[in-house]
Amino acid sequence: MNVSPQAGRARKARIAAALLSLGALTACGGQPAADAGAAAPAAPAGAPASASPPTPGPRTSFSEKGVTVTLSVSDWQASKGTLTAVFAPEEKGFHLYSTDLPADGIEGVGRPTAVSVTGALKAEGRLTAAAKVRSITVPGVGAPVPVYPDGPVTTTLPVRADANGEATVLLGYASCSEREGCTIPVSDRPVRLRVTPDGPVFDAR
């Protein structure tokens, strides 16, 4: 079939216009309509699923003699884990004493920050504190007294379970302010818990 020169020129013009439109769309970051609704590529086979947030461990807290204490157990595996105790003075400007302070303080001043366990739980190491010790001078006391900076102190104790059953955490501490004096010391304050096949569980208060 013969095509007239005019029809041929019209066809070429339409093709050129279509090519120009496609070029402009690509230059602007667009894509042809056939590709715009395409689904996103699937994740490669064997790719790991997004990790779910870790499950919080058992936790309990109490307030006594000007300090709030929060206890928790974490990283429990193969009958072992970490017992964490956070000691938070309730008034600004109060500090806690070093875990290495003697049981009766220095010349009767201060009481150590202490965490121990009995019953089905046993300590697997030493109590450590996530705070640097500083020394203060107390009137009437010949030696410097080691304390932590004012505010909360986090301590950790590695523990293990010999068997399922009852256990007790024993806590000791005293808070003091260089301006306002000290609160009444707390010694061997018990917190009960049970060791179960799934790990320790604090008893309801």
XYZ file of N, CA, C and O in Angstrom:
820
model
N 0.864 -1.180 0.000
C 0.000 0.000 0.000
C 0.894 1.221 0.000
O 1.850 1.310 0.775
N 0.572 2.176 -0.881
C 1.329 3.413 -0.978
C 0.854 4.396 0.068
O -0.338 4.565 0.304
N 1.825 5.067 0.725
C 1.501 6.088 1.720
C 1.867 7.432 1.136
O 2.969 7.617 0.600
N 0.929 8.367 1.244
C 1.162 9.697 0.686
C 2.248 10.396 1.476
O 2.478 10.104 2.646
N 2.990 11.296 0.866
C 4.040 12.036 1.584
C 3.513 12.748 2.811
O 4.177 12.799 3.834
N 2.278 13.303 2.731
C 1.725 14.012 3.881
C 1.471 13.064 5.051
O 1.766 13.361 6.208
N 0.920 11.858 4.776
C 0.660 10.888 5.848
C 1.959 10.420 6.472
O 2.070 10.212 7.679
N 3.003 10.241 5.663
C 4.290 9.810 6.197
C 4.870 10.857 7.136
O 5.422 10.536 8.184
N 4.770 12.140 6.689
C 5.306 13.192 7.564
C 4.543 13.273 8.869
O 5.111 13.487 9.937
N 3.224 13.073 8.857
C 2.411 13.127 10.080
C 2.782 11.994 11.031
O 2.883 12.169 12.256
N 3.029 10.832 10.447
C 3.407 9.685 11.292
C 4.747 9.930 11.963
O 4.936 9.655 13.149
N 5.731 10.463 11.197
C 7.045 10.748 11.779
C 6.934 11.781 12.888
O 7.628 11.719 13.884
N 6.050 12.758 12.707
C 5.884 13.802 13.725
C 5.335 13.217 15.017
O 5.766 13.581 16.118
N 4.355 12.277 14.904
C 3.794 11.656 16.111
C 4.850 10.833 16.851
O 4.934 10.854 18.070
N 5.677 10.105 16.107
C 6.730 9.294 16.729
C 7.738 10.186 17.433
O 8.170 9.913 18.562
N 8.117 11.300 16.797
C 9.086 12.212 17.401
C 8.526 12.825 18.671
O 9.226 12.969 19.682
N 7.229 13.169 18.660
C 6.613 13.752 19.855
C 6.583 12.756 21.002
O 6.838 13.092 22.159
N 6.290 11.497 20.673
C 6.254 10.475 21.718
C 7.636 10.267 22.320
O 7.793 10.121 23.531
N 8.671 10.276 21.474
C 10.028 10.101 21.982
C 10.441 11.272 22.851
O 11.090 11.097 23.894
N 10.074 12.479 22.479
C 10.394 13.666 23.288
C 9.699 13.603 24.647
O 10.281 13.946 25.673
N 8.437 13.147 24.661
C 7.698 13.046 25.930
C 8.353 12.033 26.855
O 8.506 12.253 28.056
N 8.765 10.889 26.305
C 9.414 9.863 27.102
C 10.745 10.360 27.651
O 11.093 10.130 28.805
N 11.510 11.108 26.832
C 12.787 11.659 27.284
C 12.601 12.653 28.409
O 13.350 12.667 29.382
N 11.581 13.500 28.300
C 11.326 14.482 29.354
C 10.933 13.791 30.651
O 11.355 14.184 31.743
N 10.122 12.734 30.576
C 9.694 12.004 31.769
C 10.879 11.369 32.476
O 11.024 11.427 33.696
N 11.792 10.772 31.695
C 12.961 10.132 32.275
C 13.881 11.154 32.921
O 14.431 10.935 33.991
N 14.055 12.326 32.265
C 14.924 13.373 32.806
C 14.410 13.891 34.135
O 15.173 14.323 34.987
N 13.083 13.882 34.360
C 12.502 14.366 35.601
C 12.434 13.296 36.678
O 11.833 13.505 37.731
N 12.982 12.146 36.425
C 12.978 11.093 37.427
C 11.736 10.254 37.386
O 11.498 9.453 38.274
N 10.886 10.407 36.388
C 9.655 9.620 36.315
C 9.906 8.285 35.669
O 11.024 7.917 35.348
N 8.815 7.541 35.469
C 8.921 6.253 34.812
C 7.654 6.020 34.029
O 6.614 6.609 34.295
N 7.727 5.193 33.020
C 6.531 4.913 32.227
C 5.418 4.365 33.101
O 5.667 3.727 34.125
N 4.169 4.604 32.677
C 3.016 4.177 33.464
C 3.025 2.685 33.718
O 2.580 2.221 34.757
N 3.542 1.910 32.784
C 3.551 0.459 32.950
C 4.409 0.041 34.126
O 4.174 -0.987 34.747
N 5.480 0.884 34.490
C 6.366 0.518 35.580
C 5.971 1.158 36.899
O 6.419 0.755 37.953
N 5.125 2.214 36.854
C 4.827 2.973 38.065
C 4.150 2.119 39.121
O 4.354 2.314 40.311
N 3.326 1.184 38.750
C 2.613 0.369 39.727
C 3.300 -0.944 40.032
O 2.707 -1.811 40.667
N 4.538 -1.116 39.599
C 5.222 -2.386 39.826
C 5.502 -2.579 41.304
O 5.830 -1.636 42.016
N 5.379 -3.778 41.767
C 5.612 -4.075 43.183
C 7.099 -4.017 43.482
O 7.938 -4.264 42.620
N 7.435 -3.675 44.753
C 8.824 -3.654 45.185
C 9.389 -5.064 45.142
O 8.670 -6.034 45.399
N 10.663 -5.202 44.801
C 11.238 -6.552 44.718
C 11.199 -7.243 46.070
O 11.364 -6.614 47.114
N 10.972 -8.532 46.038
C 10.903 -9.315 47.273
C 12.286 -9.426 47.889
O 13.306 -9.330 47.207
N 12.326 -9.605 49.231
C 13.602 -9.771 49.923
C 14.259 -11.054 49.459
O 13.587 -12.038 49.144
N 15.583 -11.065 49.372
C 16.282 -12.286 48.932
C 15.941 -13.461 49.833
O 15.726 -13.300 51.032
N 15.923 -14.641 49.248
C 15.630 -15.842 50.029
C 16.676 -16.023 51.115
O 17.869 -15.857 50.886
N 16.202 -16.347 52.323
C 17.116 -16.571 53.433
C 17.504 -15.320 54.188
O 18.295 -15.380 55.119
N 16.994 -14.126 53.762
C 17.334 -12.887 54.467
C 16.724 -12.928 55.852
O 15.585 -13.359 56.035
N 17.443 -12.466 56.907
C 16.918 -12.523 58.277
C 15.752 -11.577 58.475
O 15.718 -10.484 57.915
N 14.758 -12.011 59.248
C 13.617 -11.159 59.557
C 14.065 -10.077 60.525
O 15.076 -10.190 61.217
N 13.305 -8.963 60.564
C 13.657 -7.879 61.463
C 13.598 -8.370 62.905
O 12.683 -9.080 63.307
N 14.617 -7.992 63.695
C 14.718 -8.482 65.071
C 13.660 -7.833 65.942
O 13.412 -6.646 65.851
N 13.027 -8.628 66.790
C 12.039 -8.094 67.722
C 12.755 -7.544 68.942
O 13.843 -8.000 69.284
N 12.179 -6.530 69.615
C 12.844 -5.952 70.786
C 12.992 -6.977 71.887
O 12.163 -7.879 72.034
N 14.084 -6.881 72.677
C 14.293 -7.863 73.745
C 13.209 -7.784 74.798
O 12.667 -6.716 75.076
N 12.867 -8.912 75.378
C 11.852 -8.964 76.422
C 12.448 -8.537 77.748
O 13.479 -9.060 78.149
N 11.833 -7.552 78.427
C 12.391 -7.134 79.714
C 12.380 -8.275 80.715
O 11.494 -9.116 80.726
N 13.415 -8.317 81.577
C 13.488 -9.334 82.600
C 12.620 -8.973 83.783
O 12.025 -7.893 83.842
N 12.520 -9.889 84.775
C 11.729 -9.602 85.973
C 12.290 -8.389 86.711
O 13.492 -8.163 86.735
N 11.376 -7.621 87.340
C 11.766 -6.361 87.964
C 10.868 -6.071 89.154
O 9.694 -6.435 89.168
N 11.428 -5.418 90.173
C 10.645 -4.960 91.312
C 11.344 -3.754 91.921
O 12.526 -3.503 91.629
N 10.656 -3.011 92.762
C 11.269 -1.844 93.389
C 10.591 -1.553 94.719
O 9.465 -1.996 94.978
N 11.281 -0.800 95.571
C 10.727 -0.336 96.837
C 11.438 0.952 97.224
O 12.522 1.277 96.702
N 10.839 1.705 98.140
C 11.443 2.936 98.661
C 11.518 2.836 100.178
O 10.538 2.473 100.830
N 12.697 3.135 100.712
C 12.881 3.057 102.161
C 14.042 3.947 102.576
O 15.097 3.941 101.931
N 13.832 4.727 103.635
C 14.862 5.589 104.224
C 15.502 6.511 103.180
O 16.732 6.659 103.101
N 14.656 7.137 102.363
C 15.144 8.152 101.432
C 15.776 7.652 100.158
O 16.342 8.447 99.389
N 15.681 6.346 99.877
C 16.280 5.774 98.670
C 15.272 4.845 98.006
O 14.624 4.036 98.682
N 15.135 4.958 96.683
C 14.343 4.004 95.904
C 15.289 2.994 95.274
O 16.270 3.380 94.618
N 15.006 1.717 95.506
C 15.849 0.639 94.980
C 15.052 -0.142 93.944
O 13.933 -0.586 94.219
N 15.627 -0.300 92.757
C 15.002 -1.069 91.677
C 15.870 -2.276 91.364
O 17.064 -2.135 91.066
N 15.264 -3.462 91.444
C 15.975 -4.720 91.189
C 15.486 -5.346 89.892
O 14.286 -5.327 89.590
N 16.410 -5.934 89.140
C 16.032 -6.648 87.921
C 17.030 -7.768 87.661
O 18.158 -7.741 88.158
N 16.577 -8.758 86.897
C 17.427 -9.877 86.490
C 17.466 -9.897 84.969
O 16.423 -9.814 84.307
N 18.656 -9.995 84.397
C 18.790 -9.995 82.941
C 19.791 -11.058 82.500
O 20.521 -11.629 83.325
N 19.808 -11.301 81.176
C 20.761 -12.240 80.560
C 20.701 -13.629 81.193
O 21.733 -14.278 81.385
N 19.485 -14.102 81.502
C 19.357 -15.402 82.163
C 19.488 -16.526 81.144
O 18.640 -16.719 80.278
N 20.567 -17.292 81.255
C 20.814 -18.422 80.364
C 21.556 -19.502 81.132
O 22.501 -19.203 81.877
N 21.126 -20.743 80.930
C 21.791 -21.894 81.563
C 21.948 -21.684 83.062
O 23.028 -21.917 83.631
N 20.866 -21.221 83.714
C 20.807 -21.035 85.172
C 21.761 -19.961 85.685
O 22.116 -19.946 86.863
N 22.180 -19.046 84.816
C 23.025 -17.935 85.232
C 22.479 -16.623 84.675
O 21.801 -16.614 83.647
N 22.777 -15.519 85.368
C 22.317 -14.220 84.899
C 22.963 -13.102 85.697
O 23.916 -13.306 86.447
N 22.424 -11.901 85.517
C 22.941 -10.711 86.190
C 21.838 -10.069 87.011
O 20.762 -9.773 86.490
N 22.112 -9.892 88.302
C 21.196 -9.181 89.189
C 21.643 -7.716 89.248
O 22.784 -7.428 89.621
N 20.759 -6.816 88.857
C 21.067 -5.384 88.851
C 20.251 -4.685 89.922
O 19.040 -4.916 90.032
N 20.905 -3.840 90.705
C 20.232 -3.037 91.721
C 20.599 -1.569 91.503
O 21.786 -1.228 91.496
N 19.587 -0.744 91.287
C 19.793 0.699 91.110
C 19.337 1.394 92.388
O 18.166 1.306 92.769
N 20.256 2.101 93.031
C 19.971 2.840 94.259
C 19.843 4.321 93.895
O 20.817 4.935 93.451
N 18.660 4.891 94.100
C 18.412 6.273 93.700
C 17.982 7.101 94.906
O 16.841 6.958 95.380
N 18.845 7.977 95.427
C 18.411 8.875 96.503
C 17.236 9.730 96.051
O 17.193 10.198 94.905
N 16.281 9.921 96.941
C 15.062 10.638 96.571
C 15.205 12.156 96.684
O 14.362 12.890 96.171
N 16.254 12.619 97.350
C 16.488 14.050 97.480
C 17.766 14.440 96.747
O 18.757 13.700 96.764
N 17.738 15.611 96.135
C 18.908 16.100 95.422
C 20.041 16.385 96.412
O 19.812 16.855 97.512
N 21.261 16.087 95.971
C 22.418 16.360 96.800
C 22.812 15.235 97.733
O 23.738 15.408 98.540
N 22.150 14.080 97.640
C 22.481 12.938 98.492
C 23.298 11.913 97.705
O 23.057 11.689 96.519
N 24.267 11.314 98.381
C 25.108 10.297 97.752
C 25.010 8.987 98.517
O 24.500 8.939 99.634
N 25.512 7.921 97.890
C 25.628 6.604 98.515
C 27.098 6.302 98.755
O 27.984 6.883 98.120
N 27.355 5.364 99.650
C 28.725 5.025 100.021
C 29.248 3.873 99.160
O 28.484 3.061 98.636
N 30.562 3.801 99.067
C 31.218 2.783 98.253
C 30.873 1.371 98.718
O 30.669 1.126 99.912
N 30.851 0.448 97.778
C 30.641 -0.963 98.130
C 31.806 -1.512 98.948
O 31.663 -2.535 99.627
N 32.970 -0.845 98.886
C 34.153 -1.318 99.614
C 34.270 -0.714 101.007
O 35.248 -1.006 101.720
N 33.309 0.119 101.397
C 33.341 0.682 102.747
C 33.192 -0.451 103.767
O 32.419 -1.397 103.550
N 33.923 -0.406 104.894
C 33.719 -1.446 105.921
C 32.268 -1.487 106.389
O 31.529 -0.491 106.288
N 31.855 -2.636 106.906
C 30.452 -2.835 107.302
C 29.983 -1.790 108.309
O 28.815 -1.383 108.297
N 30.882 -1.325 109.189
C 30.514 -0.325 110.191
C 30.932 1.087 109.794
O 30.930 2.005 110.630
N 31.298 1.271 108.523
C 31.720 2.587 108.075
C 33.140 2.899 108.518
O 33.895 2.020 108.950
N 33.514 4.150 108.418
C 34.824 4.611 108.875
C 34.615 5.460 110.122
O 33.966 6.520 110.069
N 35.109 4.947 111.239
C 34.893 5.584 112.538
C 33.395 5.812 112.786
O 32.978 6.826 113.334
N 32.597 4.815 112.328
C 31.155 4.859 112.543
C 30.384 5.665 111.522
O 29.146 5.696 111.569
N 31.071 6.287 110.569
C 30.406 7.118 109.566
C 30.208 6.323 108.283
O 31.158 5.756 107.732
N 28.955 6.302 107.788
C 28.644 5.655 106.522
C 28.362 4.172 106.653
O 28.713 3.530 107.645
N 27.694 3.633 105.648
C 27.434 2.202 105.531
C 27.622 1.817 104.063
O 27.237 2.568 103.164
N 28.217 0.654 103.795
C 28.485 0.292 102.406
C 27.205 0.003 101.623
O 26.200 -0.457 102.178
N 27.241 0.279 100.323
C 26.190 -0.161 99.418
C 26.409 -1.649 99.184
O 27.485 -2.066 98.724
N 25.410 -2.470 99.526
C 25.623 -3.923 99.540
C 24.457 -4.662 98.894
O 23.297 -4.287 99.078
N 24.790 -5.718 98.147
C 23.807 -6.624 97.554
C 24.344 -8.038 97.706
O 25.471 -8.333 97.285
N 23.552 -8.929 98.303
C 23.941 -10.339 98.414
C 22.708 -11.206 98.189
O 21.571 -10.714 98.208
N 22.927 -12.493 97.960
C 21.821 -13.419 97.697
C 21.976 -14.652 98.572
O 23.092 -15.061 98.922
N 20.838 -15.249 98.919
C 20.826 -16.488 99.691
C 19.764 -17.417 99.113
O 18.941 -17.009 98.293
N 19.766 -18.662 99.568
C 18.771 -19.628 99.104
C 19.184 -20.251 97.786
O 20.333 -20.659 97.606
N 18.243 -20.324 96.853
C 18.495 -20.995 95.579
C 19.437 -20.224 94.668
O 19.913 -20.771 93.668
N 19.717 -18.950 94.974
C 20.657 -18.158 94.185
C 21.985 -18.034 94.913
O 22.030 -17.874 96.127
N 23.063 -18.073 94.140
C 24.405 -17.898 94.673
C 25.125 -16.838 93.839
O 24.899 -16.719 92.630
N 26.005 -16.076 94.488
C 26.803 -15.081 93.769
C 27.904 -15.784 92.982
O 28.531 -16.730 93.460
N 28.131 -15.300 91.747
C 29.168 -15.868 90.886
C 30.382 -14.955 90.788
O 31.293 -15.224 90.011
N 30.387 -13.866 91.530
C 31.484 -12.914 91.467
C 31.236 -11.770 92.432
O 30.363 -11.842 93.309
N 31.980 -10.681 92.267
C 31.884 -9.535 93.150
C 30.815 -8.555 92.679
O 30.511 -8.467 91.475
N 30.278 -7.807 93.626
C 29.369 -6.708 93.311
C 30.188 -5.551 92.750
O 31.213 -5.167 93.320
N 29.754 -5.005 91.608
C 30.443 -3.865 91.010
C 29.465 -2.718 90.825
O 28.259 -2.928 90.661
N 29.985 -1.505 90.842
C 29.166 -0.303 90.693
C 29.621 0.471 89.462
O 30.822 0.584 89.193
N 28.640 1.009 88.720
C 28.936 1.777 87.508
C 29.095 3.251 87.861
O 28.424 4.131 87.301
N 29.977 3.545 88.800
C 30.239 4.920 89.222
C 31.625 4.972 89.833
O 32.092 4.000 90.428
N 32.278 6.107 89.680
C 33.613 6.276 90.244
C 33.517 6.738 91.687
O 32.685 7.565 92.042
N 34.408 6.208 92.500
C 34.441 6.570 93.912
C 35.212 7.881 94.084
O 36.238 8.103 93.434
N 34.704 8.748 94.927
C 35.443 9.944 95.321
C 35.493 9.983 96.848
O 34.700 9.323 97.521
N 36.422 10.713 97.377
C 36.593 10.775 98.830
C 36.127 12.126 99.357
O 36.353 13.160 98.723
N 35.457 12.092 100.509
C 35.037 13.328 101.160
C 35.620 13.356 102.574
O 35.962 12.315 103.137
N 35.728 14.546 103.098
C 36.203 14.722 104.459
C 35.026 15.036 105.360
O 34.233 15.945 105.069
N 34.875 14.268 106.405
C 33.772 14.435 107.342
C 34.334 14.981 108.655
O 35.318 14.428 109.181
N 33.768 16.072 109.162
C 34.274 16.621 110.429
C 34.287 15.573 111.538
O 33.330 14.824 111.723
N 35.396 15.480 112.236
C 35.529 14.538 113.336
C 36.016 13.170 112.926
O 36.209 12.300 113.780
N 36.194 12.942 111.611
C 36.675 11.649 111.111
C 38.071 11.856 110.542
O 38.288 12.699 109.663
N 39.016 11.071 111.032
C 40.399 11.278 110.639
C 40.710 10.849 109.219
O 41.572 11.428 108.560
N 40.029 9.826 108.710
C 40.331 9.304 107.372
C 39.275 9.774 106.374
O 38.116 10.021 106.736
N 39.646 9.908 105.092
C 38.648 10.243 104.075
C 37.619 9.129 103.929
O 37.932 7.952 104.124
N 36.406 9.503 103.567
C 35.306 8.538 103.437
C 34.980 8.364 101.954
O 34.672 9.350 101.265
N 35.044 7.132 101.417
C 34.772 6.904 99.989
C 33.269 6.859 99.695
O 32.528 6.085 100.309
N 32.835 7.696 98.756
C 31.423 7.764 98.377
C 31.323 7.815 96.855
O 32.317 8.041 96.157
N 30.104 7.607 96.360
C 29.831 7.806 94.940
C 29.320 9.230 94.721
O 28.841 9.873 95.661
N 29.404 9.743 93.491
C 28.837 11.065 93.222
C 27.350 11.104 93.565
O 26.660 10.079 93.549
N 26.846 12.292 93.889
C 25.437 12.440 94.229
C 24.547 11.872 93.123
O 24.841 12.020 91.934
N 23.457 11.237 93.525
C 22.504 10.711 92.555
C 22.498 9.192 92.500
O 23.105 8.518 93.345
N 21.792 8.624 91.506
C 21.630 7.163 91.422
C 22.940 6.434 91.179
O 23.857 6.956 90.537
N 23.005 5.204 91.677
C 24.151 4.324 91.456
C 23.617 2.960 91.018
O 22.724 2.396 91.661
N 24.166 2.437 89.922
C 23.771 1.121 89.415
C 24.830 0.092 89.786
O 26.016 0.274 89.497
N 24.398 -0.984 90.435
C 25.306 -2.065 90.797
C 24.872 -3.350 90.105
O 23.687 -3.547 89.817
N 25.823 -4.234 89.842
C 25.521 -5.521 89.205
C 26.233 -6.641 89.950
O 27.362 -6.470 90.430
N 25.540 -7.776 90.020
C 26.077 -8.961 90.689
C 25.788 -10.175 89.822
O 24.612 -10.500 89.569
N 26.819 -10.893 89.331
C 26.560 -12.135 88.587
C 26.055 -13.215 89.539
O 26.608 -13.397 90.629
N 24.993 -13.923 89.124
C 24.392 -14.937 89.991
C 24.139 -16.213 89.203
O 24.077 -16.213 87.975
N 23.965 -17.307 89.949
C 23.606 -18.591 89.353
C 22.600 -19.280 90.278
O 22.528 -18.987 91.481
N 21.835 -20.195 89.719
C 20.858 -20.956 90.495
C 21.339 -22.388 90.668
O 21.696 -23.055 89.691
N 21.359 -22.840 91.910
C 21.697 -24.239 92.168
C 20.526 -25.152 91.822
O 20.715 -26.294 91.398
N 19.314 -24.640 92.042
C 18.104 -25.427 91.790
C 16.924 -24.467 91.810
O 17.064 -23.279 92.147
N 15.752 -24.968 91.437
C 14.544 -24.164 91.572
C 14.172 -24.051 93.048
O 14.431 -24.956 93.840
N 13.565 -22.933 93.420
C 13.169 -22.772 94.810
C 13.209 -21.328 95.260
O 13.361 -20.401 94.454
N 13.089 -21.101 96.559
C 13.039 -19.761 97.133
C 14.444 -19.169 97.252
O 15.421 -19.873 97.509
N 14.514 -17.857 97.065
C 15.774 -17.135 97.219
C 15.471 -15.754 97.788
O 14.328 -15.280 97.747
N 16.504 -15.119 98.319
C 16.348 -13.797 98.918
C 17.509 -12.917 98.502
O 18.663 -13.356 98.509
N 17.181 -11.679 98.123
C 18.207 -10.662 97.896
C 18.264 -9.799 99.154
O 17.224 -9.332 99.638
N 19.459 -9.587 99.693
C 19.654 -8.761 100.880
C 20.372 -7.475 100.488
O 21.426 -7.528 99.827
N 19.806 -6.332 100.870
C 20.313 -5.035 100.432
C 20.692 -4.168 101.623
O 20.000 -4.166 102.654
N 21.797 -3.454 101.476
C 22.214 -2.516 102.502
C 22.690 -1.222 101.869
O 23.270 -1.235 100.781
N 22.447 -0.094 102.523
C 22.854 1.201 101.972
C 22.598 2.301 102.996
O 21.910 2.099 104.008
N 23.152 3.457 102.714
C 22.846 4.675 103.465
C 23.071 5.854 102.526
O 24.010 5.838 101.716
N 22.223 6.841 102.601
C 22.398 8.040 101.788
C 22.737 9.211 102.694
O 22.297 9.277 103.846
N 23.531 10.120 102.166
C 24.016 11.215 103.008
C 24.218 12.470 102.168
O 24.541 12.380 100.972
N 24.027 13.603 102.777
C 24.294 14.898 102.167
C 25.319 15.634 103.018
O 25.229 15.636 104.252
N 26.304 16.251 102.377
C 27.319 16.981 103.117
C 26.731 18.207 103.813
O 27.341 18.742 104.738
N 25.565 18.638 103.373
C 24.927 19.806 103.988
C 23.812 19.433 104.953
O 23.626 20.062 105.987
N 23.053 18.364 104.600
C 21.849 18.058 105.370
C 21.985 16.834 106.267
O 21.035 16.452 106.947
N 23.147 16.199 106.260
C 23.321 15.026 107.100
C 22.878 13.747 106.411
O 22.606 13.730 105.204
N 22.785 12.674 107.182
C 22.538 11.340 106.621
C 21.174 10.797 107.026
O 20.627 11.166 108.061
N 20.665 9.895 106.183
C 19.436 9.179 106.517
C 19.791 7.968 107.382
O 20.968 7.615 107.530
N 18.782 7.336 107.945
C 19.014 6.141 108.755
C 19.490 5.005 107.851
O 18.865 4.725 106.819
N 20.587 4.321 108.185
C 21.086 3.238 107.330
C 20.094 2.072 107.242
O 19.319 1.813 108.165
N 20.139 1.362 106.125
C 19.349 0.154 105.909
C 20.325 -1.019 105.837
O 21.343 -0.944 105.141
N 20.018 -2.081 106.562
C 20.910 -3.244 106.595
C 20.116 -4.529 106.351
O 19.073 -4.752 106.983
N 20.604 -5.355 105.427
C 19.998 -6.670 105.133
C 18.498 -6.562 104.877
O 17.705 -7.369 105.377
N 18.090 -5.615 104.078
C 16.671 -5.474 103.716
C 16.330 -6.585 102.714
O 16.893 -6.647 101.613
N 15.398 -7.504 103.048
C 15.159 -8.650 102.166
C 14.177 -8.343 101.036
O 13.216 -7.595 101.203
N 14.430 -8.940 99.878
C 13.495 -8.974 98.756
C 13.409 -10.433 98.326
O 14.424 -11.050 97.989
N 12.197 -10.991 98.345
C 12.014 -12.412 98.054
C 11.815 -12.652 96.555
O 11.213 -11.824 95.851
N 12.304 -13.784 96.110
C 12.041 -14.217 94.733
C 12.045 -15.730 94.668
O 12.427 -16.403 95.629
N 11.600 -16.255 93.557
C 11.558 -17.698 93.327
C 12.307 -18.009 92.037
O 12.143 -17.308 91.035
N 13.106 -19.049 92.077
C 13.776 -19.526 90.873
C 12.899 -20.602 90.252
O 12.601 -21.623 90.883
N 12.448 -20.366 89.023
C 11.574 -21.288 88.301
C 12.338 -21.868 87.108
O 13.448 -21.414 86.790
N 11.765 -22.856 86.430
C 12.447 -23.372 85.233
C 12.695 -22.313 84.170
O 13.606 -22.464 83.340
N 11.900 -21.232 84.180
C 12.077 -20.157 83.216
C 12.960 -19.036 83.729
O 13.200 -18.052 83.032
N 13.434 -19.138 84.989
C 14.268 -18.101 85.553
C 13.681 -17.521 86.824
O 12.586 -17.899 87.260
N 14.386 -16.564 87.450
C 13.911 -15.960 88.696
C 12.672 -15.082 88.488
O 12.539 -14.416 87.457
N 11.791 -15.100 89.482
C 10.594 -14.257 89.477
C 10.469 -13.628 90.849
O 10.487 -14.336 91.872
N 10.352 -12.294 90.905
C 10.200 -11.621 92.192
C 8.812 -11.857 92.750
O 7.812 -11.841 92.020
N 8.714 -12.097 94.069
C 7.434 -12.257 94.718
C 6.696 -10.921 94.749
O 7.311 -9.861 94.914
N 5.386 -10.988 94.625
C 4.581 -9.766 94.703
C 4.670 -9.219 96.127
O 4.618 -9.964 97.090
N 4.780 -7.896 96.204
C 4.882 -7.271 97.530
C 3.515 -7.210 98.194
O 2.493 -7.137 97.539
